[in-house]
């Protein structure tokens, strides 16, 4: 991978004002509002504190929210012809795609950390060090398929439609996947729908430090499967576009 291109990608994302709003304020404020609204309540069917359950889910939502946004720049680069110009340079398709994914992963980490710190410092959530590492690093590693989904959206959308597609994806993954609201409160039929969503399993990783780890391996396996499927889709789409140059 070209480290220069990767560094440029990360800097471009970090310098964007929207990054700071999305990565820090949005998921953190959502967590604070819901945690205070349901303070002291127990999530039905789990026996755990609502603030703890929310923390895992909204840390996951913040990460996928940021990761999906990588598609916006991909779509703009396609529309302006920048991606076409890059294809005639020594930069390989693998390096281009890897840089986009790496940039998304780099900026997802602060979103997870911000929610975790808010829970620890303002809401009194307590975990041993190993539990915090499991939550933050587990969600971060599980964000990869969402970064791939963001790149894929950027590959198929136009500069005009990418924001709409990304926002719809945010809401579907956040709501139906149980990252924004606990899926255990859903009707049974909706819980079945939720279990199909990759965001459901990312939220499961966030919940795991507060529960037993019996579903952690399954969550990792499901997200690995989504990574393979979306990785293949992104690669095939990029190669298809390259053949048209």
JSON list of C-alpha atoms in Angstrom, two decimals, residues 28 31-40 49 51-52 55 115-126:
[
{"chain": "A", "resi": 28, "resn": "UNK", "atom": "CA", "xyz": [-22.21, 10.75, 22.34]},
{"chain": "A", "resi": 31, "resn": "UNK", "atom": "CA", "xyz": [-26.10, 8.11, 24.33]},
{"chain": "A", "resi": 32, "resn": "UNK", "atom": "CA", "xyz": [-26.42, 10.84, 26.97]},
{"chain": "A", "resi": 33, "resn": "UNK", "atom": "CA", "xyz": [-30.02, 11.64, 26.03]},
{"chain": "A", "resi": 34, "resn": "UNK", "atom": "CA", "xyz": [-31.18, 8.02, 26.11]},
{"chain": "A", "resi": 35, "resn": "UNK", "atom": "CA", "xyz": [-29.13, 7.08, 29.18]},
{"chain": "A", "resi": 36, "resn": "UNK", "atom": "CA", "xyz": [-30.63, 9.96, 31.18]},
{"chain": "A", "resi": 37, "resn": "UNK", "atom": "CA", "xyz": [-34.13, 9.22, 29.88]},
{"chain": "A", "resi": 38, "resn": "UNK", "atom": "CA", "xyz": [-34.00, 5.58, 31.01]},
{"chain": "A", "resi": 39, "resn": "UNK", "atom": "CA", "xyz": [-31.62, 6.01, 33.95]},
{"chain": "A", "resi": 40, "resn": "UNK", "atom": "CA", "xyz": [-31.67, 3.07, 36.34]},
{"chain": "A", "resi": 49, "resn": "UNK", "atom": "CA", "xyz": [-28.60, -1.79, 33.15]},
{"chain": "A", "resi": 51, "resn": "UNK", "atom": "CA", "xyz": [-27.08, 2.66, 30.32]},
{"chain": "A", "resi": 52, "resn": "UNK", "atom": "CA", "xyz": [-24.68, -0.24, 29.85]},
{"chain": "A", "resi": 55, "resn": "UNK", "atom": "CA", "xyz": [-23.25, 2.22, 25.60]},
{"chain": "A", "resi": 115, "resn": "UNK", "atom": "CA", "xyz": [-18.98, 6.94, 23.72]},
{"chain": "A", "resi": 116, "resn": "UNK", "atom": "CA", "xyz": [-16.98, 4.66, 26.03]},
{"chain": "A", "resi": 117, "resn": "UNK", "atom": "CA", "xyz": [-15.39, 7.61, 27.83]},
{"chain": "A", "resi": 118, "resn": "UNK", "atom": "CA", "xyz": [-18.75, 9.34, 28.18]},
{"chain": "A", "resi": 119, "resn": "UNK", "atom": "CA", "xyz": [-20.21, 6.24, 29.78]},
{"chain": "A", "resi": 120, "resn": "UNK", "atom": "CA", "xyz": [-17.31, 5.86, 32.16]},
{"chain": "A", "resi": 121, "resn": "UNK", "atom": "CA", "xyz": [-16.94, 9.52, 33.16]},
{"chain": "A", "resi": 122, "resn": "UNK", "atom": "CA", "xyz": [-20.50, 10.85, 33.05]},
{"chain": "A", "resi": 123, "resn": "UNK", "atom": "CA", "xyz": [-22.80, 7.84, 33.48]},
{"chain": "A", "resi": 124, "resn": "UNK", "atom": "CA", "xyz": [-20.77, 5.82, 35.97]},
{"chain": "A", "resi": 125, "resn": "UNK", "atom": "CA", "xyz": [-20.43, 2.72, 33.79]},
{"chain": "A", "resi": 126, "resn": "UNK", "atom": "CA", "xyz": [-17.77, 0.43, 35.24]}
]
